[in-house]
Amino acid sequence: MTRLGVNVDHVATVREARKTNEPDPVLAAFLADLGGAEGIICHLREDRRHIQDRDLELIRATVTSHLNLEMAAMDAMVDIALRVKPDMVTLVPEKREEVTTEGGLDVKASVGRITSVVSTLKAAGIVVSLFIDPDMDQIKEAVQTSADFVELHTGRYAGARRGVDEAIELEKLERGAQAAVKLGLGVSAGHGLTYHNVQPVAAIPEVEELNIGHSIVSRAIMVGMERAVRDMIELIRTAE
Ligand code: PXP
């Protein structure tokens, strides 16, 4: 059975829009846990645009399931990971100007740096994954770094036109997942997955886990809106 990891970054995005204390991604992580998520994911970005250090620490202290920290392969982030001890670290590329993680890591271009970060994290008992495009060269390079897992970037699949382009991108994910498993890597996948496009990826037998954030947070807002409005009306009507 494919596991679901829920990314709570965008609960923090809503909070940071007001720089207030709600909605709290720590509570969202707790509720995702209650809902049956097998893991919680958050991305501590260098610019702290959504998840803050305090969120990560509290999520680590309260979430009993698997915690996967997404981060850039930077010394400052490695120090935080060694202190907070997530179960897994996923190394991602990070550019300040991007809206979200736009592409996979170029493992080949920074194989020395990535290998050294992988080794430091693994020595601390943290499982390490590399977020890469479903590209054979990147998969082979990932093996060289001694990473445990690769997370295949599903963004191109998610952005593809239904029909031909989507089928091509799905096939790349299938082949990538097969190759990675043959080379001894664990495989997860994520980015841009929605209630409409998730099933073909969930059906790839080699993919152990799907990491999904934006679409789940979006649906949570929509399915919760009616109740939230009713609760506010009740308070207003019963005021004395
Ligand atoms: N996996 C990785 C490595 C990511 O960077 C992200 C986005 O933070 C996700 C999964 C989740 O993507 P989405 O929010 O589009 O579901």
PDB file of C-alpha atoms and ligand atoms in Angstrom:
ATOM      1  CA  MET A   1       0.000   0.000   0.000  1.00  0.00           C
ATOM      2  CA  THR A   2       1.305   3.425  -0.946  1.00  0.00           C
ATOM      3  CA  ARG A   3       1.762   5.669   2.095  1.00  0.00           C
ATOM      4  CA  LEU A   4       0.550   9.289   2.208  1.00  0.00           C
ATOM      5  CA  GLY A   5       2.751  12.022   3.622  1.00  0.00           C
ATOM      6  CA  VAL A   6       0.966  15.336   4.149  1.00  0.00           C
ATOM      7  CA  ASN A   7       2.853  18.575   3.604  1.00  0.00           C
ATOM      8  CA  VAL A   8       1.590  21.317   5.944  1.00  0.00           C
ATOM      9  CA  ASP A   9       3.608  24.239   4.526  1.00  0.00           C
ATOM     10  CA  HIS A  10       0.602  26.028   3.099  1.00  0.00           C
ATOM     11  CA  VAL A  11      -1.227  26.138   6.400  1.00  0.00           C
ATOM     12  CA  ALA A  12       1.744  28.244   7.498  1.00  0.00           C
ATOM     13  CA  THR A  13       1.489  30.265   4.272  1.00  0.00           C
ATOM     14  CA  VAL A  14      -2.011  31.406   5.322  1.00  0.00           C
ATOM     15  CA  ARG A  15      -0.769  32.283   8.818  1.00  0.00           C
ATOM     16  CA  GLU A  16       2.214  34.211   7.486  1.00  0.00           C
ATOM     17  CA  ALA A  17      -0.118  36.266   5.248  1.00  0.00           C
ATOM     18  CA  ARG A  18      -1.163  37.980   8.511  1.00  0.00           C
ATOM     19  CA  LYS A  19       1.901  37.258  10.664  1.00  0.00           C
ATOM     20  CA  THR A  20      -0.462  36.014  13.365  1.00  0.00           C
ATOM     21  CA  ASN A  21      -0.818  32.696  15.174  1.00  0.00           C
ATOM     22  CA  GLU A  22      -3.524  31.003  13.079  1.00  0.00           C
ATOM     23  CA  PRO A  23      -3.925  28.679  11.326  1.00  0.00           C
ATOM     24  CA  ASP A  24      -1.213  26.702  13.087  1.00  0.00           C
ATOM     25  CA  PRO A  25       0.613  24.082  10.980  1.00  0.00           C
ATOM     26  CA  VAL A  26       1.376  22.183  14.178  1.00  0.00           C
ATOM     27  CA  LEU A  27      -2.358  21.605  14.774  1.00  0.00           C
ATOM     28  CA  ALA A  28      -2.821  20.791  11.084  1.00  0.00           C
ATOM     29  CA  ALA A  29      -0.067  18.181  11.366  1.00  0.00           C
ATOM     30  CA  PHE A  30      -1.786  16.710  14.417  1.00  0.00           C
ATOM     31  CA  LEU A  31      -5.129  16.529  12.580  1.00  0.00           C
ATOM     32  CA  ALA A  32      -3.485  15.028   9.481  1.00  0.00           C
ATOM     33  CA  ASP A  33      -2.019  12.421  11.804  1.00  0.00           C
ATOM     34  CA  LEU A  34      -5.485  11.739  13.242  1.00  0.00           C
ATOM     35  CA  GLY A  35      -6.855  11.500   9.703  1.00  0.00           C
ATOM     36  CA  GLY A  36      -4.473   8.645   8.999  1.00  0.00           C
ATOM     37  CA  ALA A  37      -1.511  10.316   7.299  1.00  0.00           C
ATOM     38  CA  GLU A  38       1.514   8.069   7.534  1.00  0.00           C
ATOM     39  CA  GLY A  39       3.857  11.013   7.613  1.00  0.00           C
ATOM     40  CA  ILE A  40       4.112  14.780   7.939  1.00  0.00           C
ATOM     41  CA  ILE A  41       6.304  16.861   5.685  1.00  0.00           C
ATOM     42  CA  CYS A  42       7.419  20.433   6.017  1.00  0.00           C
ATOM     43  CA  HIS A  43       9.913  22.551   4.141  1.00  0.00           C
ATOM     44  CA  LEU A  44      12.014  24.940   6.197  1.00  0.00           C
ATOM     45  CA  ARG A  45      13.007  27.501   3.568  1.00  0.00           C
ATOM     46  CA  GLU A  46      15.953  29.815   3.966  1.00  0.00           C
ATOM     47  CA  ASP A  47      13.628  32.840   3.746  1.00  0.00           C
ATOM     48  CA  ARG A  48      11.165  31.282   6.280  1.00  0.00           C
ATOM     49  CA  ARG A  49       8.251  32.266   4.058  1.00  0.00           C
ATOM     50  CA  HIS A  50       5.941  29.655   5.576  1.00  0.00           C
ATOM     51  CA  ILE A  51       7.258  27.111   8.100  1.00  0.00           C
ATOM     52  CA  GLN A  52       9.174  28.708  11.003  1.00  0.00           C
ATOM     53  CA  ASP A  53      11.784  27.054  13.225  1.00  0.00           C
ATOM     54  CA  ARG A  54       9.242  26.912  16.059  1.00  0.00           C
ATOM     55  CA  ASP A  55       6.813  24.968  13.834  1.00  0.00           C
ATOM     56  CA  LEU A  56       9.412  22.363  13.006  1.00  0.00           C
ATOM     57  CA  GLU A  57      10.381  21.927  16.648  1.00  0.00           C
ATOM     58  CA  LEU A  58       6.759  21.583  17.824  1.00  0.00           C
ATOM     59  CA  ILE A  59       5.835  19.245  14.974  1.00  0.00           C
ATOM     60  CA  ARG A  60       8.817  17.062  15.912  1.00  0.00           C
ATOM     61  CA  ALA A  61       7.679  17.039  19.532  1.00  0.00           C
ATOM     62  CA  THR A  62       4.021  16.256  18.797  1.00  0.00           C
ATOM     63  CA  VAL A  63       3.833  14.168  15.643  1.00  0.00           C
ATOM     64  CA  THR A  64       4.213  10.517  16.421  1.00  0.00           C
ATOM     65  CA  SER A  65       4.244   9.345  12.809  1.00  0.00           C
ATOM     66  CA  HIS A  66       7.068   9.875  10.328  1.00  0.00           C
ATOM     67  CA  LEU A  67       8.509  13.412   9.979  1.00  0.00           C
ATOM     68  CA  ASN A  68      10.151  14.325   6.681  1.00  0.00           C
ATOM     69  CA  LEU A  69      12.014  17.648   6.604  1.00  0.00           C
ATOM     70  CA  GLU A  70      12.558  19.161   3.170  1.00  0.00           C
ATOM     71  CA  MET A  71      15.556  21.449   3.065  1.00  0.00           C
ATOM     72  CA  ALA A  72      18.371  22.791   0.928  1.00  0.00           C
ATOM     73  CA  ALA A  73      21.812  21.153   1.283  1.00  0.00           C
ATOM     74  CA  MET A  74      23.160  24.134   3.271  1.00  0.00           C
ATOM     75  CA  ASP A  75      25.257  24.040   6.452  1.00  0.00           C
ATOM     76  CA  ALA A  76      22.717  26.075   8.452  1.00  0.00           C
ATOM     77  CA  MET A  77      19.954  23.625   7.531  1.00  0.00           C
ATOM     78  CA  VAL A  78      22.117  20.593   8.269  1.00  0.00           C
ATOM     79  CA  ASP A  79      22.734  22.005  11.773  1.00  0.00           C
ATOM     80  CA  ILE A  80      18.975  22.352  12.317  1.00  0.00           C
ATOM     81  CA  ALA A  81      18.327  18.806  11.064  1.00  0.00           C
ATOM     82  CA  LEU A  82      20.981  17.391  13.390  1.00  0.00           C
ATOM     83  CA  ARG A  83      19.354  19.178  16.318  1.00  0.00           C
ATOM     84  CA  VAL A  84      15.671  18.441  15.507  1.00  0.00           C
ATOM     85  CA  LYS A  85      16.290  14.887  14.204  1.00  0.00           C
ATOM     86  CA  PRO A  86      13.479  14.341  11.693  1.00  0.00           C
ATOM     87  CA  ASP A  87      13.032  10.718  10.617  1.00  0.00           C
ATOM     88  CA  MET A  88      13.887  11.676   7.061  1.00  0.00           C
ATOM     89  CA  VAL A  89      15.464  14.631   5.293  1.00  0.00           C
ATOM     90  CA  THR A  90      14.619  15.308   1.655  1.00  0.00           C
ATOM     91  CA  LEU A  91      17.238  17.477  -0.007  1.00  0.00           C
ATOM     92  CA  VAL A  92      15.637  19.912  -2.441  1.00  0.00           C
ATOM     93  CA  PRO A  93      16.972  22.684  -4.656  1.00  0.00           C
ATOM     94  CA  GLU A  94      15.952  26.111  -3.413  1.00  0.00           C
ATOM     95  CA  LYS A  95      15.863  29.468  -5.118  1.00  0.00           C
ATOM     96  CA  ARG A  96      14.625  32.553  -3.289  1.00  0.00           C
ATOM     97  CA  GLU A  97      12.696  33.848  -6.282  1.00  0.00           C
ATOM     98  CA  GLU A  98      10.745  30.636  -6.975  1.00  0.00           C
ATOM     99  CA  VAL A  99       7.091  30.253  -5.945  1.00  0.00           C
ATOM    100  CA  THR A 100       7.612  26.581  -5.097  1.00  0.00           C
ATOM    101  CA  THR A 101      10.330  23.963  -5.653  1.00  0.00           C
ATOM    102  CA  GLU A 102      10.454  24.226  -9.419  1.00  0.00           C
ATOM    103  CA  GLY A 103      12.655  21.355 -10.513  1.00  0.00           C
ATOM    104  CA  GLY A 104      14.580  18.450  -9.070  1.00  0.00           C
ATOM    105  CA  LEU A 105      18.104  18.605  -7.661  1.00  0.00           C
ATOM    106  CA  ASP A 106      20.927  18.613 -10.179  1.00  0.00           C
ATOM    107  CA  VAL A 107      22.797  15.884  -8.312  1.00  0.00           C
ATOM    108  CA  LYS A 108      25.558  15.692 -10.922  1.00  0.00           C
ATOM    109  CA  ALA A 109      26.357  19.406 -10.664  1.00  0.00           C
ATOM    110  CA  SER A 110      26.866  19.257  -6.886  1.00  0.00           C
ATOM    111  CA  VAL A 111      27.609  15.610  -6.219  1.00  0.00           C
ATOM    112  CA  GLY A 112      30.448  16.389  -3.768  1.00  0.00           C
ATOM    113  CA  ARG A 113      28.364  18.698  -1.619  1.00  0.00           C
ATOM    114  CA  ILE A 114      25.323  16.412  -1.664  1.00  0.00           C
ATOM    115  CA  THR A 115      27.388  13.311  -0.845  1.00  0.00           C
ATOM    116  CA  SER A 116      28.912  15.044   2.151  1.00  0.00           C
ATOM    117  CA  VAL A 117      25.511  16.224   3.463  1.00  0.00           C
ATOM    118  CA  VAL A 118      24.030  12.727   2.922  1.00  0.00           C
ATOM    119  CA  SER A 119      26.880  11.201   4.891  1.00  0.00           C
ATOM    120  CA  THR A 120      26.546  13.682   7.809  1.00  0.00           C
ATOM    121  CA  LEU A 121      22.786  13.140   8.075  1.00  0.00           C
ATOM    122  CA  LYS A 122      22.986   9.354   7.752  1.00  0.00           C
ATOM    123  CA  ALA A 123      25.642   9.246  10.474  1.00  0.00           C
ATOM    124  CA  ALA A 124      23.050  10.908  12.747  1.00  0.00           C
ATOM    125  CA  GLY A 125      20.524   8.146  11.970  1.00  0.00           C
ATOM    126  CA  ILE A 126      18.438  10.237   9.563  1.00  0.00           C
ATOM    127  CA  VAL A 127      17.159   8.588   6.368  1.00  0.00           C
ATOM    128  CA  VAL A 128      18.031  10.758   3.373  1.00  0.00           C
ATOM    129  CA  SER A 129      16.064  11.275   0.171  1.00  0.00           C
ATOM    130  CA  LEU A 130      16.951  13.367  -2.890  1.00  0.00           C
ATOM    131  CA  PHE A 131      14.184  15.203  -4.755  1.00  0.00           C
ATOM    132  CA  ILE A 132      14.998  14.657  -8.426  1.00  0.00           C
ATOM    133  CA  ASP A 133      13.336  14.691 -11.818  1.00  0.00           C
ATOM    134  CA  PRO A 134      12.561  11.206 -13.181  1.00  0.00           C
ATOM    135  CA  ASP A 135      15.744  11.280 -15.226  1.00  0.00           C
ATOM    136  CA  MET A 136      18.035   8.245 -15.534  1.00  0.00           C
ATOM    137  CA  ASP A 137      21.282  10.240 -15.164  1.00  0.00           C
ATOM    138  CA  GLN A 138      20.051  11.881 -11.960  1.00  0.00           C
ATOM    139  CA  ILE A 139      18.919   8.513 -10.583  1.00  0.00           C
ATOM    140  CA  LYS A 140      22.356   6.982 -11.257  1.00  0.00           C
ATOM    141  CA  GLU A 141      24.041  10.008  -9.680  1.00  0.00           C
ATOM    142  CA  ALA A 142      21.778   9.682  -6.615  1.00  0.00           C
ATOM    143  CA  VAL A 143      23.161   6.173  -6.066  1.00  0.00           C
ATOM    144  CA  GLN A 144      26.705   7.626  -5.990  1.00  0.00           C
ATOM    145  CA  THR A 145      25.770   9.896  -3.067  1.00  0.00           C
ATOM    146  CA  SER A 146      24.623   6.899  -0.932  1.00  0.00           C
ATOM    147  CA  ALA A 147      21.177   8.469  -0.442  1.00  0.00           C
ATOM    148  CA  ASP A 148      18.555   5.974   0.764  1.00  0.00           C
ATOM    149  CA  PHE A 149      15.618   7.266  -1.278  1.00  0.00           C
ATOM    150  CA  VAL A 150      14.755   9.387  -4.256  1.00  0.00           C
ATOM    151  CA  GLU A 151      11.562  11.417  -4.419  1.00  0.00           C
ATOM    152  CA  LEU A 152      10.550  11.678  -8.057  1.00  0.00           C
ATOM    153  CA  HIS A 153       9.305  15.159  -9.001  1.00  0.00           C
ATOM    154  CA  THR A 154       5.778  14.771 -10.400  1.00  0.00           C
ATOM    155  CA  GLY A 155       5.449  18.441 -11.387  1.00  0.00           C
ATOM    156  CA  ARG A 156       5.840  17.853 -15.123  1.00  0.00           C
ATOM    157  CA  TYR A 157       3.273  15.058 -15.009  1.00  0.00           C
ATOM    158  CA  ALA A 158       0.892  17.281 -13.031  1.00  0.00           C
ATOM    159  CA  GLY A 159       1.372  20.174 -15.433  1.00  0.00           C
ATOM    160  CA  ALA A 160       1.056  18.077 -18.600  1.00  0.00           C
ATOM    161  CA  ARG A 161      -1.973  18.235 -20.856  1.00  0.00           C
ATOM    162  CA  ARG A 162      -4.355  15.346 -20.299  1.00  0.00           C
ATOM    163  CA  GLY A 163      -3.865  12.639 -22.880  1.00  0.00           C
ATOM    164  CA  VAL A 164      -0.594  12.371 -24.774  1.00  0.00           C
ATOM    165  CA  ASP A 165       1.760  14.593 -22.720  1.00  0.00           C
ATOM    166  CA  GLU A 166       0.435  13.209 -19.457  1.00  0.00           C
ATOM    167  CA  ALA A 167       1.002   9.634 -20.635  1.00  0.00           C
ATOM    168  CA  ILE A 168       4.605  10.461 -21.613  1.00  0.00           C
ATOM    169  CA  GLU A 169       5.314  12.032 -18.232  1.00  0.00           C
ATOM    170  CA  LEU A 170       3.669   9.120 -16.409  1.00  0.00           C
ATOM    171  CA  GLU A 171       5.852   6.680 -18.308  1.00  0.00           C
ATOM    172  CA  LYS A 172       8.972   8.617 -17.253  1.00  0.00           C
ATOM    173  CA  LEU A 173       7.853   8.276 -13.629  1.00  0.00           C
ATOM    174  CA  GLU A 174       7.203   4.544 -14.077  1.00  0.00           C
ATOM    175  CA  ARG A 175      10.577   3.903 -15.709  1.00  0.00           C
ATOM    176  CA  GLY A 176      12.363   6.122 -13.202  1.00  0.00           C
ATOM    177  CA  ALA A 177      10.775   4.311 -10.268  1.00  0.00           C
ATOM    178  CA  GLN A 178      11.695   0.905 -11.720  1.00  0.00           C
ATOM    179  CA  ALA A 179      15.301   1.953 -12.348  1.00  0.00           C
ATOM    180  CA  ALA A 180      15.692   3.469  -8.883  1.00  0.00           C
ATOM    181  CA  VAL A 181      14.439   0.322  -7.155  1.00  0.00           C
ATOM    182  CA  LYS A 182      16.757  -1.848  -9.292  1.00  0.00           C
ATOM    183  CA  LEU A 183      19.662   0.339  -8.146  1.00  0.00           C
ATOM    184  CA  GLY A 184      18.702  -0.203  -4.511  1.00  0.00           C
ATOM    185  CA  LEU A 185      16.923   3.088  -3.779  1.00  0.00           C
ATOM    186  CA  GLY A 186      13.559   3.535  -2.074  1.00  0.00           C
ATOM    187  CA  VAL A 187      11.130   5.622  -4.136  1.00  0.00           C
ATOM    188  CA  SER A 188       8.588   8.263  -3.239  1.00  0.00           C
ATOM    189  CA  ALA A 189       6.966  10.889  -5.463  1.00  0.00           C
ATOM    190  CA  GLY A 190       5.310  14.248  -5.169  1.00  0.00           C
ATOM    191  CA  HIS A 191       4.646  17.807  -6.241  1.00  0.00           C
ATOM    192  CA  GLY A 192       1.489  19.075  -7.899  1.00  0.00           C
ATOM    193  CA  LEU A 193      -0.511  15.920  -7.166  1.00  0.00           C
ATOM    194  CA  THR A 194      -4.253  16.518  -6.825  1.00  0.00           C
ATOM    195  CA  TYR A 195      -7.482  14.600  -6.284  1.00  0.00           C
ATOM    196  CA  HIS A 196      -7.740  14.409 -10.093  1.00  0.00           C
ATOM    197  CA  ASN A 197      -4.279  13.199 -11.071  1.00  0.00           C
ATOM    198  CA  VAL A 198      -3.059  11.146  -8.095  1.00  0.00           C
ATOM    199  CA  GLN A 199      -4.324   7.690  -8.986  1.00  0.00           C
ATOM    200  CA  PRO A 200      -2.059   6.780 -11.927  1.00  0.00           C
ATOM    201  CA  VAL A 201       0.999   7.704  -9.798  1.00  0.00           C
ATOM    202  CA  ALA A 202      -0.378   5.851  -6.769  1.00  0.00           C
ATOM    203  CA  ALA A 203      -0.700   2.786  -9.015  1.00  0.00           C
ATOM    204  CA  ILE A 204       3.063   2.644  -9.766  1.00  0.00           C
ATOM    205  CA  PRO A 205       4.062  -0.386  -7.679  1.00  0.00           C
ATOM    206  CA  GLU A 206       7.594   0.844  -6.894  1.00  0.00           C
ATOM    207  CA  VAL A 207       6.394   4.141  -5.371  1.00  0.00           C
ATOM    208  CA  GLU A 208       6.231   3.620  -1.619  1.00  0.00           C
ATOM    209  CA  GLU A 209       5.015   7.061  -0.591  1.00  0.00           C
ATOM    210  CA  LEU A 210       3.289  10.109  -2.059  1.00  0.00           C
ATOM    211  CA  ASN A 211       3.977  13.540  -0.601  1.00  0.00           C
ATOM    212  CA  ILE A 212       1.076  15.915  -1.106  1.00  0.00           C
ATOM    213  CA  GLY A 213       0.477  19.400   0.260  1.00  0.00           C
ATOM    214  CA  HIS A 214      -1.190  22.157  -1.715  1.00  0.00           C
ATOM    215  CA  SER A 215      -4.165  20.173  -2.956  1.00  0.00           C
ATOM    216  CA  ILE A 216      -4.987  18.752   0.487  1.00  0.00           C
ATOM    217  CA  VAL A 217      -4.719  22.168   2.169  1.00  0.00           C
ATOM    218  CA  SER A 218      -6.890  23.644  -0.613  1.00  0.00           C
ATOM    219  CA  ARG A 219      -9.566  21.007  -0.096  1.00  0.00           C
ATOM    220  CA  ALA A 220      -9.409  21.417   3.679  1.00  0.00           C
ATOM    221  CA  ILE A 221     -10.291  25.103   3.242  1.00  0.00           C
ATOM    222  CA  MET A 222     -13.198  24.287   0.948  1.00  0.00           C
ATOM    223  CA  VAL A 223     -14.707  21.428   2.919  1.00  0.00           C
ATOM    224  CA  GLY A 224     -14.298  23.433   6.127  1.00  0.00           C
ATOM    225  CA  MET A 225     -15.713  26.758   4.864  1.00  0.00           C
ATOM    226  CA  GLU A 226     -19.402  26.031   5.375  1.00  0.00           C
ATOM    227  CA  ARG A 227     -18.882  24.860   8.969  1.00  0.00           C
ATOM    228  CA  ALA A 228     -16.629  27.845   9.714  1.00  0.00           C
ATOM    229  CA  VAL A 229     -19.304  30.269   8.505  1.00  0.00           C
ATOM    230  CA  ARG A 230     -22.051  28.493  10.490  1.00  0.00           C
ATOM    231  CA  ASP A 231     -19.916  28.689  13.662  1.00  0.00           C
ATOM    232  CA  MET A 232     -19.395  32.446  13.193  1.00  0.00           C
ATOM    233  CA  ILE A 233     -23.109  33.064  12.509  1.00  0.00           C
ATOM    234  CA  GLU A 234     -23.973  31.153  15.684  1.00  0.00           C
ATOM    235  CA  LEU A 235     -21.690  33.408  17.758  1.00  0.00           C
ATOM    236  CA  ILE A 236     -23.085  36.575  16.196  1.00  0.00           C
ATOM    237  CA  ARG A 237     -26.730  35.500  16.659  1.00  0.00           C
ATOM    238  CA  THR A 238     -26.261  34.420  20.274  1.00  0.00           C
ATOM    239  CA  ALA A 239     -24.399  37.580  21.311  1.00  0.00           C
ATOM    240  CA  GLU A 240     -26.043  39.565  24.139  1.00  0.00           C
TER     241      GLU A 240
HETATM  242  N1  PXP B   1       7.650  17.042  -2.323  1.00  0.00           N
HETATM  243  C1  PXP B   1       8.560  18.049  -2.354  1.00  0.00           C
HETATM  244  C2  PXP B   1      10.009  17.687  -2.353  1.00  0.00           C
HETATM  245  C3  PXP B   1       8.162  19.394  -2.339  1.00  0.00           C
HETATM  246  O1  PXP B   1       9.081  20.377  -2.363  1.00  0.00           O
HETATM  247  C4  PXP B   1       6.781  19.684  -2.262  1.00  0.00           C
HETATM  248  C5  PXP B   1       6.329  21.123  -2.169  1.00  0.00           C
HETATM  249  O2  PXP B   1       6.798  21.688  -1.008  1.00  0.00           O
HETATM  250  C6  PXP B   1       5.869  18.615  -2.231  1.00  0.00           C
HETATM  251  C7  PXP B   1       6.326  17.306  -2.284  1.00  0.00           C
HETATM  252  C8  PXP B   1       4.390  18.843  -2.154  1.00  0.00           C
HETATM  253  O3  PXP B   1       3.967  19.478  -3.322  1.00  0.00           O
HETATM  254  P1  PXP B   1       2.478  20.016  -3.421  1.00  0.00           P
HETATM  255  O4  PXP B   1       2.333  21.087  -2.371  1.00  0.00           O
HETATM  256  O5  PXP B   1       2.389  20.550  -4.812  1.00  0.00           O
HETATM  257  O6  PXP B   1       1.571  18.869  -3.166  1.00  0.00           O
END
